[in-house]
PDB file of C-alpha atoms and ligand atoms in Angstrom:
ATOM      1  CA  UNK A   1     -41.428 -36.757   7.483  1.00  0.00           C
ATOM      2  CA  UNK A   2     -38.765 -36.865  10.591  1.00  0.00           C
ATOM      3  CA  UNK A   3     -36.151 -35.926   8.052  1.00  0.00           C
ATOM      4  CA  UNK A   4     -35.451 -33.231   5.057  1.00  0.00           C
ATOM      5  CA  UNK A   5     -32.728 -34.332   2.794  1.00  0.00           C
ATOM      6  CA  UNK A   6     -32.286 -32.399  -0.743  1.00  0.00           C
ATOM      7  CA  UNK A   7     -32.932 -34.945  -3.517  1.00  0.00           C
ATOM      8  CA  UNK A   8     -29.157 -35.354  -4.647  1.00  0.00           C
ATOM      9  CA  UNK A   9     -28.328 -36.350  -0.550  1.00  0.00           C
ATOM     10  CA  UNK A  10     -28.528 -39.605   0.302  1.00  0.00           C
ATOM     11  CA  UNK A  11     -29.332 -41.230   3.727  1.00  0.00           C
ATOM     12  CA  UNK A  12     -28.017 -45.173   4.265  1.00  0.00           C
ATOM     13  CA  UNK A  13     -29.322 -46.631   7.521  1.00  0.00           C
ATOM     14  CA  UNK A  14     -27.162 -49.944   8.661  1.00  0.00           C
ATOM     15  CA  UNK A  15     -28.737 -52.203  11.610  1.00  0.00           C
ATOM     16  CA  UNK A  16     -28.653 -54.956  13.116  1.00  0.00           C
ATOM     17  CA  UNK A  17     -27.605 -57.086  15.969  1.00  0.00           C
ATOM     18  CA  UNK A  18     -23.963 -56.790  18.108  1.00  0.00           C
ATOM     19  CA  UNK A  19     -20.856 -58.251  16.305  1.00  0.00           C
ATOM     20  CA  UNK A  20     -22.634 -58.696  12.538  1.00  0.00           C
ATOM     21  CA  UNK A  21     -20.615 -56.709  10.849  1.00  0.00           C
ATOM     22  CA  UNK A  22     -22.626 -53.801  10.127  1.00  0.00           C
ATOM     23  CA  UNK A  23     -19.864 -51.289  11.784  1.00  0.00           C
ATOM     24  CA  UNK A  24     -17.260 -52.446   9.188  1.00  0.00           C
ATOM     25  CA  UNK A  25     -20.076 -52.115   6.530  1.00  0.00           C
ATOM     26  CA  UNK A  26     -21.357 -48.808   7.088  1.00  0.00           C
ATOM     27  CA  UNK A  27     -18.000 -47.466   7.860  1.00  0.00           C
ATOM     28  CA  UNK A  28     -17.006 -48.878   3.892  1.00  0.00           C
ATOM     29  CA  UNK A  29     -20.220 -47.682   2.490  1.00  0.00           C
ATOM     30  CA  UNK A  30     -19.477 -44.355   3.719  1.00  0.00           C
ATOM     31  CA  UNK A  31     -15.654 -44.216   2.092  1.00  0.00           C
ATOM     32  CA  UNK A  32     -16.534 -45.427  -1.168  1.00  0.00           C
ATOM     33  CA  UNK A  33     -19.384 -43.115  -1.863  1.00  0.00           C
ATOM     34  CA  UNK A  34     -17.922 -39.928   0.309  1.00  0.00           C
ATOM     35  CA  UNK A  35     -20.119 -40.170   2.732  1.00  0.00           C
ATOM     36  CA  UNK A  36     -20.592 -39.060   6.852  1.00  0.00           C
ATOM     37  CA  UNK A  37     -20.388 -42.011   9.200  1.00  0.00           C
ATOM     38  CA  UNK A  38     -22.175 -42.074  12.390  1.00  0.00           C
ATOM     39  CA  UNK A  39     -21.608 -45.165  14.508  1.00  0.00           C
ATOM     40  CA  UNK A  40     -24.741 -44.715  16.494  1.00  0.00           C
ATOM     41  CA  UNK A  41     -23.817 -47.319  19.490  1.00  0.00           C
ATOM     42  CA  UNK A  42     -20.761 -45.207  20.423  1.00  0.00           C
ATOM     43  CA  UNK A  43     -22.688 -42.568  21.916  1.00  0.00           C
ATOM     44  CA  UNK A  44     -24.653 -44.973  23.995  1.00  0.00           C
ATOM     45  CA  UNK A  45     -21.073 -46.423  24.968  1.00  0.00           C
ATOM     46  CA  UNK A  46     -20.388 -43.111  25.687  1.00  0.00           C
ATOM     47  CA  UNK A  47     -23.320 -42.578  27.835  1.00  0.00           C
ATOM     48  CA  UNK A  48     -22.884 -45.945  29.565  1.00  0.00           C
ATOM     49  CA  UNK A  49     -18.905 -45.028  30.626  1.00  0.00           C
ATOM     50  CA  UNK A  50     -19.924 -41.761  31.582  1.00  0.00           C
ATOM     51  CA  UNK A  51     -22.460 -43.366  34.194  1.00  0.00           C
ATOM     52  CA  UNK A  52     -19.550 -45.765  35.163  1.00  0.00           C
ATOM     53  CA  UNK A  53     -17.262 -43.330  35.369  1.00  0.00           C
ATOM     54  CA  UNK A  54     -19.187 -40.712  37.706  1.00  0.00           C
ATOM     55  CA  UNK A  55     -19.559 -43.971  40.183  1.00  0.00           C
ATOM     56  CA  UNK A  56     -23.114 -44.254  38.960  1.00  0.00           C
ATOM     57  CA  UNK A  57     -25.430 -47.575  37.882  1.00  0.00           C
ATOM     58  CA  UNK A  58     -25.830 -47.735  34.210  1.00  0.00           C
ATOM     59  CA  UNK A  59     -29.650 -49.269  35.259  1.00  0.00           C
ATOM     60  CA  UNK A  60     -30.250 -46.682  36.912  1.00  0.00           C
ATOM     61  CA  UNK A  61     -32.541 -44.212  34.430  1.00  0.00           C
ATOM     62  CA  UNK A  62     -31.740 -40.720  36.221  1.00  0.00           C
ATOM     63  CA  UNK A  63     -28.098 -40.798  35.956  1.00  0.00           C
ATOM     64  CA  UNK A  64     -28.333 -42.335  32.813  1.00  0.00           C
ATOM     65  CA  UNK A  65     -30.788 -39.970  31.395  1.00  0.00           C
ATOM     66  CA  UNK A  66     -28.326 -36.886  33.170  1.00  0.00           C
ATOM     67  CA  UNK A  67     -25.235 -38.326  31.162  1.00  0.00           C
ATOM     68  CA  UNK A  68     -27.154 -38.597  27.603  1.00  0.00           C
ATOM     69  CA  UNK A  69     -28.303 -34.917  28.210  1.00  0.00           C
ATOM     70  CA  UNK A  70     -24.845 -33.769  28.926  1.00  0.00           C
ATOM     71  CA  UNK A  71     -23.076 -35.846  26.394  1.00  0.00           C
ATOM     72  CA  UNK A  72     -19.875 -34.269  24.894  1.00  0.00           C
ATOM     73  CA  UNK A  73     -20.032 -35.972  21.130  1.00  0.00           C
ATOM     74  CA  UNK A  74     -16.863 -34.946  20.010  1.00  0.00           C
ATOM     75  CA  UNK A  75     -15.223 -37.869  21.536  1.00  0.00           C
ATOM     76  CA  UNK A  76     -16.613 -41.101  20.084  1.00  0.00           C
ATOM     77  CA  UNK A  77     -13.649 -42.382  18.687  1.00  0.00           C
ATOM     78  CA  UNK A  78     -12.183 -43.238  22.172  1.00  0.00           C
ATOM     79  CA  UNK A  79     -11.247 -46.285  22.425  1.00  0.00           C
ATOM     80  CA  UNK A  80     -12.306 -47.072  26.098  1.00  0.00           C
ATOM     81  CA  UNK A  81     -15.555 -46.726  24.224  1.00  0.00           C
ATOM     82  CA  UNK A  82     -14.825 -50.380  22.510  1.00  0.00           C
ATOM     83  CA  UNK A  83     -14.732 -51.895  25.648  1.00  0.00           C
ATOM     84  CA  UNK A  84     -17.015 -55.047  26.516  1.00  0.00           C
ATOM     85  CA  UNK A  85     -17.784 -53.328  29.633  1.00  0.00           C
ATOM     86  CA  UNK A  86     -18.942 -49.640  27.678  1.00  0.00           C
ATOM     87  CA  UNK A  87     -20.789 -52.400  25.239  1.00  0.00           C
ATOM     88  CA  UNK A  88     -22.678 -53.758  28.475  1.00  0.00           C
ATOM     89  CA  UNK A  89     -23.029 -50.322  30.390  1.00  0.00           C
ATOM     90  CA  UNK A  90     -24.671 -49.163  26.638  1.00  0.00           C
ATOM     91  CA  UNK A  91     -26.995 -51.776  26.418  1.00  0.00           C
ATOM     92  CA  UNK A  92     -28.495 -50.657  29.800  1.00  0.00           C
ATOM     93  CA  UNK A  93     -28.718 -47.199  29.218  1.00  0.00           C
ATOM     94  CA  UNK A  94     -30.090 -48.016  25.896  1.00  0.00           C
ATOM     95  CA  UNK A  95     -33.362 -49.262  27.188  1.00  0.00           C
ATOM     96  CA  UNK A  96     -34.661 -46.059  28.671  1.00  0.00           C
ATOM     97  CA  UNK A  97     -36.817 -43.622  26.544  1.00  0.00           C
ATOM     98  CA  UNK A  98     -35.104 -41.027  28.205  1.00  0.00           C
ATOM     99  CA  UNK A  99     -31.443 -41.714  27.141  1.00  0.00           C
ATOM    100  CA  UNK A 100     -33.032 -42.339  23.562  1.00  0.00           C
ATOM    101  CA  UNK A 101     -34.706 -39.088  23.025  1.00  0.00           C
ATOM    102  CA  UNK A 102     -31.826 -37.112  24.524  1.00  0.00           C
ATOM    103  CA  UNK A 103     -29.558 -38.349  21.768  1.00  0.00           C
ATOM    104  CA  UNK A 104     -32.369 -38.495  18.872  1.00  0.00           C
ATOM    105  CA  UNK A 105     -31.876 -34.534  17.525  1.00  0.00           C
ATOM    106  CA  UNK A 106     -27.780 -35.493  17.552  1.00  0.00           C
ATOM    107  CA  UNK A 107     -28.623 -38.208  14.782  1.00  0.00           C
ATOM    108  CA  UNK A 108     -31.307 -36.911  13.021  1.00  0.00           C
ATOM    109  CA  UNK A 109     -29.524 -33.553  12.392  1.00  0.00           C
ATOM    110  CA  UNK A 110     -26.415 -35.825  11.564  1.00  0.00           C
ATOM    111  CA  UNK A 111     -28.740 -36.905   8.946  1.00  0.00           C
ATOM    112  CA  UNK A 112     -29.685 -33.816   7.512  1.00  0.00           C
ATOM    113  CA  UNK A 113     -26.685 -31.514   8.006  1.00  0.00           C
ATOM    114  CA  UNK A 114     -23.997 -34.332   7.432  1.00  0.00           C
ATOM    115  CA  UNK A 115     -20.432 -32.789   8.949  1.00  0.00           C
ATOM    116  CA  UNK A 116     -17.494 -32.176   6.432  1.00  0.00           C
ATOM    117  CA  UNK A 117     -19.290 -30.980   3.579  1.00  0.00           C
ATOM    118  CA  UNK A 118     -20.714 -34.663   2.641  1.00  0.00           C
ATOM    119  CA  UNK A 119     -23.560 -35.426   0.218  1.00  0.00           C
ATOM    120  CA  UNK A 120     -25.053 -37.666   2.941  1.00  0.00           C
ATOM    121  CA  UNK A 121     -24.743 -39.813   5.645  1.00  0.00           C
ATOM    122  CA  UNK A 122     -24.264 -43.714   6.785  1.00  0.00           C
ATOM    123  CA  UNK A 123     -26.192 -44.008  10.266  1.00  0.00           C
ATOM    124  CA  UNK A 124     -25.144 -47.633  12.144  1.00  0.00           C
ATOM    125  CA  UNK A 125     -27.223 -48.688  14.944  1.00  0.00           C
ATOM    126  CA  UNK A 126     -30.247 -50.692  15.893  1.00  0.00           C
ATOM    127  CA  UNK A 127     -33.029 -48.134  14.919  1.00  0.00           C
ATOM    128  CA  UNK A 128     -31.980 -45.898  12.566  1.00  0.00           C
ATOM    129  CA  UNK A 129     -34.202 -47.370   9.428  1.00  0.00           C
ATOM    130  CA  UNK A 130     -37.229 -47.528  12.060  1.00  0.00           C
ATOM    131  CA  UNK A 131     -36.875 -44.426  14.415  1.00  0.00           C
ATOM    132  CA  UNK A 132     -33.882 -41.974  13.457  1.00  0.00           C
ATOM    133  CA  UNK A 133     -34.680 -42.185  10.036  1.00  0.00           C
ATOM    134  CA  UNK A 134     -37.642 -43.525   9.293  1.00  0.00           C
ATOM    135  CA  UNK A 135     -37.547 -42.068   5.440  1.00  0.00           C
ATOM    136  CA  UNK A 136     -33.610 -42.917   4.853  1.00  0.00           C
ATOM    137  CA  UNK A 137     -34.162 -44.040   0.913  1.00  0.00           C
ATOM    138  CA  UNK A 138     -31.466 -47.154   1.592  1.00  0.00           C
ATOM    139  CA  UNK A 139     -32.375 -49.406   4.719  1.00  0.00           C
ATOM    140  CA  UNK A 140     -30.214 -52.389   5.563  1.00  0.00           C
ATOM    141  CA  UNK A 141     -30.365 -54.996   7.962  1.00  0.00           C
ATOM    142  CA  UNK A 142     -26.745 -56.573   8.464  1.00  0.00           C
ATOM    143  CA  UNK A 143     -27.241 -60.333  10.885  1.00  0.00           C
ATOM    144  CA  UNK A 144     -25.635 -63.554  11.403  1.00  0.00           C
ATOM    145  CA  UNK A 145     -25.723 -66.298  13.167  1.00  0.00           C
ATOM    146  CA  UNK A 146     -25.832 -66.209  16.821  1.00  0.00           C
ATOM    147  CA  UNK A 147     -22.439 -68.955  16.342  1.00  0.00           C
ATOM    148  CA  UNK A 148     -20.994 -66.840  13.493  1.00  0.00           C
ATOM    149  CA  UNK A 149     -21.189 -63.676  15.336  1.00  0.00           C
ATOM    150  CA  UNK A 150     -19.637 -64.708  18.204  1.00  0.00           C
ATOM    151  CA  UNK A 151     -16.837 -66.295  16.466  1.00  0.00           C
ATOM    152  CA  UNK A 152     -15.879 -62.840  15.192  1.00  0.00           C
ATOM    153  CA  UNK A 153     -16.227 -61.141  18.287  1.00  0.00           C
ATOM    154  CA  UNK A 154     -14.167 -63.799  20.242  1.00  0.00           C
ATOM    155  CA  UNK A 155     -11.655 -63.196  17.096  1.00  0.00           C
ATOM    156  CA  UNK A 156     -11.326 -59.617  17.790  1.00  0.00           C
ATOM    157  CA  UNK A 157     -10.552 -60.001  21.280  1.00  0.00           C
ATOM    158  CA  UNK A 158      -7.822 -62.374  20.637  1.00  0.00           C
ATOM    159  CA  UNK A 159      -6.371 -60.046  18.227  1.00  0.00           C
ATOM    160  CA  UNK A 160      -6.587 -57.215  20.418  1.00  0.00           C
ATOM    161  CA  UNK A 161      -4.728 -59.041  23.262  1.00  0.00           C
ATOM    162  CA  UNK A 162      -7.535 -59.315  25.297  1.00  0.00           C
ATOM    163  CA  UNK A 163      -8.564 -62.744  27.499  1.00  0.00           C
ATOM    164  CA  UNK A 164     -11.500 -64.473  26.293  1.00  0.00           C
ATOM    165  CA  UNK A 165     -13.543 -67.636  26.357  1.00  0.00           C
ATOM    166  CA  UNK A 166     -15.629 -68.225  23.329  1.00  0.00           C
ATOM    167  CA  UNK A 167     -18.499 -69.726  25.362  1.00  0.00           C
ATOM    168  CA  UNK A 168     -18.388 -66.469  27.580  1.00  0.00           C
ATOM    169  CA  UNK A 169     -18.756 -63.979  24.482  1.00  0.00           C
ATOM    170  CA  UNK A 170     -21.372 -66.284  23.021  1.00  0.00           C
ATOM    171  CA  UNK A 171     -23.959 -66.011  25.919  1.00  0.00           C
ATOM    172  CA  UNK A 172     -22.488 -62.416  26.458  1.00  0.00           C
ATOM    173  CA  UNK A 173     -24.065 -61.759  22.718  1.00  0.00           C
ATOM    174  CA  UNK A 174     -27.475 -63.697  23.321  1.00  0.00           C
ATOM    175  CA  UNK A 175     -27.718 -61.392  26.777  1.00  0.00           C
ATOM    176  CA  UNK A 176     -27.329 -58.508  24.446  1.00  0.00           C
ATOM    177  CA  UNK A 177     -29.624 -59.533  21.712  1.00  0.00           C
ATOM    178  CA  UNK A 178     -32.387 -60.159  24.390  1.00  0.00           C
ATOM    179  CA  UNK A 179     -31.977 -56.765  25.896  1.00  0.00           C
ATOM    180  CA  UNK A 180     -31.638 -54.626  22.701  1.00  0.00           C
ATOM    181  CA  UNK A 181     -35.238 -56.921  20.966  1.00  0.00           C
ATOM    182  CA  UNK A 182     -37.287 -57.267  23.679  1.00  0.00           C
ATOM    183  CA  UNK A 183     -37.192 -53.732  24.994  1.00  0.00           C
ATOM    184  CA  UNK A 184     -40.057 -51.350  24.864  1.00  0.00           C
ATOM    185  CA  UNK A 185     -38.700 -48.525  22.805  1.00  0.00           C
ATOM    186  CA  UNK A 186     -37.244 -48.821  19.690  1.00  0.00           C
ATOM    187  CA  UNK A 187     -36.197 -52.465  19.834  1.00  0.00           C
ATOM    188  CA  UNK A 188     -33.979 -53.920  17.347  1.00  0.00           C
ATOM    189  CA  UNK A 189     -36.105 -54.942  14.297  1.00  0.00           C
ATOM    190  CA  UNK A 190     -35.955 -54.559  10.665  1.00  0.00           C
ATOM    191  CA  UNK A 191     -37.598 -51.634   9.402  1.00  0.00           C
ATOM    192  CA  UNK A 192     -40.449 -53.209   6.917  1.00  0.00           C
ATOM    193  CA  UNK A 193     -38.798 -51.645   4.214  1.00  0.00           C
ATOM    194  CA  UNK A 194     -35.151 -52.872   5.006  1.00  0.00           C
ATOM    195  CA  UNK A 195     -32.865 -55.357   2.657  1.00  0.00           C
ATOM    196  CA  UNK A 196     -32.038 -58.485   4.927  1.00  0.00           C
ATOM    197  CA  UNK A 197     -28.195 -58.927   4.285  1.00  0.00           C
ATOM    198  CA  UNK A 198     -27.106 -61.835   6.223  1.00  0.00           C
ATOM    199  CA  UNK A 199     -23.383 -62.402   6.413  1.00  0.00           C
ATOM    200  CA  UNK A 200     -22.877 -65.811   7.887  1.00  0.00           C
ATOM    201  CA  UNK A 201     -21.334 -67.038   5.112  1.00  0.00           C
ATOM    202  CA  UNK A 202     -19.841 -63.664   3.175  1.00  0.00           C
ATOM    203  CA  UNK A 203     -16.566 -62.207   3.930  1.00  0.00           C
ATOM    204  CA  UNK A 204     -16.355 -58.355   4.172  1.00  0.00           C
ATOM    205  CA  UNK A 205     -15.662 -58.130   0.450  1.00  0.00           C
ATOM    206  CA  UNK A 206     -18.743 -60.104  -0.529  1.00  0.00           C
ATOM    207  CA  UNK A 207     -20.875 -58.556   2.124  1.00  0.00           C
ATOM    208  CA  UNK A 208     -19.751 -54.523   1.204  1.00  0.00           C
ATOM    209  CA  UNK A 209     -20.193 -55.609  -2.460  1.00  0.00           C
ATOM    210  CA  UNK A 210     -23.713 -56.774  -1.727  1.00  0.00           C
ATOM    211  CA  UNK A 211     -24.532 -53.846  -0.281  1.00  0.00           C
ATOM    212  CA  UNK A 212     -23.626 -51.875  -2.738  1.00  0.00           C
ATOM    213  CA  UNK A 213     -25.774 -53.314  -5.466  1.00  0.00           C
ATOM    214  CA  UNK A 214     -28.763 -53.057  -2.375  1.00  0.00           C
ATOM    215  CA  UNK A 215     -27.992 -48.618  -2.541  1.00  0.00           C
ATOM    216  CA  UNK A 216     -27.781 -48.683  -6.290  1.00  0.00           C
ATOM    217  CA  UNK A 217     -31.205 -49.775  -6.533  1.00  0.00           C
ATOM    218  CA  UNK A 218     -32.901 -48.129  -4.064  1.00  0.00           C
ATOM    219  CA  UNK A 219     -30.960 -45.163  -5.055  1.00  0.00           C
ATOM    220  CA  UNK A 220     -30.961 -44.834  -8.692  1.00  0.00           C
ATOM    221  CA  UNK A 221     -29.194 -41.760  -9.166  1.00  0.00           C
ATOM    222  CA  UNK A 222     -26.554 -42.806  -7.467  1.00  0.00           C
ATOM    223  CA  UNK A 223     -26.003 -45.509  -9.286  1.00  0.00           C
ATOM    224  CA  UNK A 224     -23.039 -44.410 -11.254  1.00  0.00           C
ATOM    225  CA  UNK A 225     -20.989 -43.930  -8.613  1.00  0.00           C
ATOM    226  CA  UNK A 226     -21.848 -47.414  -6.995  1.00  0.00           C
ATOM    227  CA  UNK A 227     -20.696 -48.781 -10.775  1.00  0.00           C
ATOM    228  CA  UNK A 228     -17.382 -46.632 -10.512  1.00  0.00           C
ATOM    229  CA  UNK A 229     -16.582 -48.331  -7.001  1.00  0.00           C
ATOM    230  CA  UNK A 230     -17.658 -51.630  -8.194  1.00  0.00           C
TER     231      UNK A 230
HETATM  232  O1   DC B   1     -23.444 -51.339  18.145  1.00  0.00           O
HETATM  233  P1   DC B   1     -22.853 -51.310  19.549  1.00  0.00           P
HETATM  234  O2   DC B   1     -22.429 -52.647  20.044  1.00  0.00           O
HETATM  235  O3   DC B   1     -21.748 -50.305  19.662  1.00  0.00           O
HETATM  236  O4   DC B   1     -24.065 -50.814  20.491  1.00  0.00           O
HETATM  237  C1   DC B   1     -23.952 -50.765  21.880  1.00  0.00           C
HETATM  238  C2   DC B   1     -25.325 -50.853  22.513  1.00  0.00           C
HETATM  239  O5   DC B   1     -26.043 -49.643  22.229  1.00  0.00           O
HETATM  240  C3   DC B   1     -26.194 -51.998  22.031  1.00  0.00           C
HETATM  241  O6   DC B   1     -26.300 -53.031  22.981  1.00  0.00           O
HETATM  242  C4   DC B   1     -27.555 -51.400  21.832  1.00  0.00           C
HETATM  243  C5   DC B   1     -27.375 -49.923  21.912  1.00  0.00           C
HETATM  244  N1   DC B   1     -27.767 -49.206  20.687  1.00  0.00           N
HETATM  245  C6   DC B   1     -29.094 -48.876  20.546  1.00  0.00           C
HETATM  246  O7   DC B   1     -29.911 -49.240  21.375  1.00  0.00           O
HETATM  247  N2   DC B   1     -29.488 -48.142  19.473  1.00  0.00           N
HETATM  248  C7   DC B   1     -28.605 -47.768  18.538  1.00  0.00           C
HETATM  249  N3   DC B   1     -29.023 -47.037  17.499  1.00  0.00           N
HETATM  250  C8   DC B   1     -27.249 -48.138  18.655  1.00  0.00           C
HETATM  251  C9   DC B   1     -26.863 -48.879  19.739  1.00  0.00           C
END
């Protein structure tokens, strides 16, 4: 057992691939129910733009390792951490087994001491049902289309001012999906035990309420509160 979480706590783990939705998701999940929220990929961002940053290669396992080890979290809401070129940068540091088990403790104690007085946490990443928290009670895979995904993303950036080229963000995406599945550690995959939610065809309403009924029944006694949110 990687984790110890008092039986009235309650540990969601949200994965899945770039640009399904899952941030949006957990980030709901955790409001409703009065939960923690830890967006897991922002502290690889921040690794990756602290590599960029000190002039360094974001390949390059040393530096990358150096910057996860020295990591301040207290500032993973910057935005220059929503970047596509902090998404990119994390995506490289990502890969090494050194930047991962640097910043493993950070999310497992998230877990298990959730900040702010909270009765649990939301973890949103690619591993957190298969290696953060491997006994989380409420596992859930968020994907979509390859097309679908990319629409959002390309979306986002338009809203957001930014320059983009649809075709650009889609093989951006299918660059990121190779690098973050195919890797040796910790590769994105659905725990065995996860709920597939595929959102291709749900809006964020649909999709959060979905995942709702998914937590109240894996997690019966906190059903109740799911109904009161409903
Ligand atoms: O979810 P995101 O786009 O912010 O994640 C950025 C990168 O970080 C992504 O390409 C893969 C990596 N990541 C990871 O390997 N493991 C996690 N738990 C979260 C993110």
């Amino acid at each position: 057992m990687s984790e110890t979480v008092s039986p009235s706590s309650l540990v969601i783990a949200v994965d899945g691939p770039a640009a399904a939705g899952k941030g949006t998701l957990a980030r709901r999940l955790a409001d409703a129910l009065g939960l923690a929220c830890l967006d897991s990929g922002a502290l690889y961002r921040a690794v990756g733009l602290a590599v960029l940053h000190a002039g360094g290669d974001p390949a390059d396992e040393a530096a990358a390792a150096a910057a996860a080890r020295t990591l301040d979290t207290g500032r993973l809401s910057d935005p220059a951490l929503r970047t596509p070129e902090a998404g990119d940068a994390a995506s490289k540091v990502a890969a090494f087994p050194s930047v991962r088990e640097a910043l493993l403790e950070f999310q497992r104690r998230f877990a298990r001491e959730p900040p702010a007085g909270c009765r649990g946490a939301v973890l949103d990443g690619r591993d957190i049902g298969t290696v953060v928290c491997p006994d989380a009670p409420v596992k859930i895979f968020v994907t979509a289309s390859p097309d679908e995904r990319a629409r959002r993303r390309f979306a986002e950036l338009q809203a957001a001012g930014a320059k983009a080229i649809y075709a650009a963000v889609l093989s951006e995406l299918a660059e990121r999906d190779d690098r973050d599945s195919n890797r040796a550690v910790a590769p994105l995959k659905p725990a065995d035990d996860a709920a597939i939610l595929d959102t291709s065809t749900l809006d964020a309403d649909t999709a959060f309420r979905a995942a709702l009924e998914i937590v109240a029944q894996r997690a019966p006694g906190w059903r109740r509160l799911v109904q009161d949110v409903r």
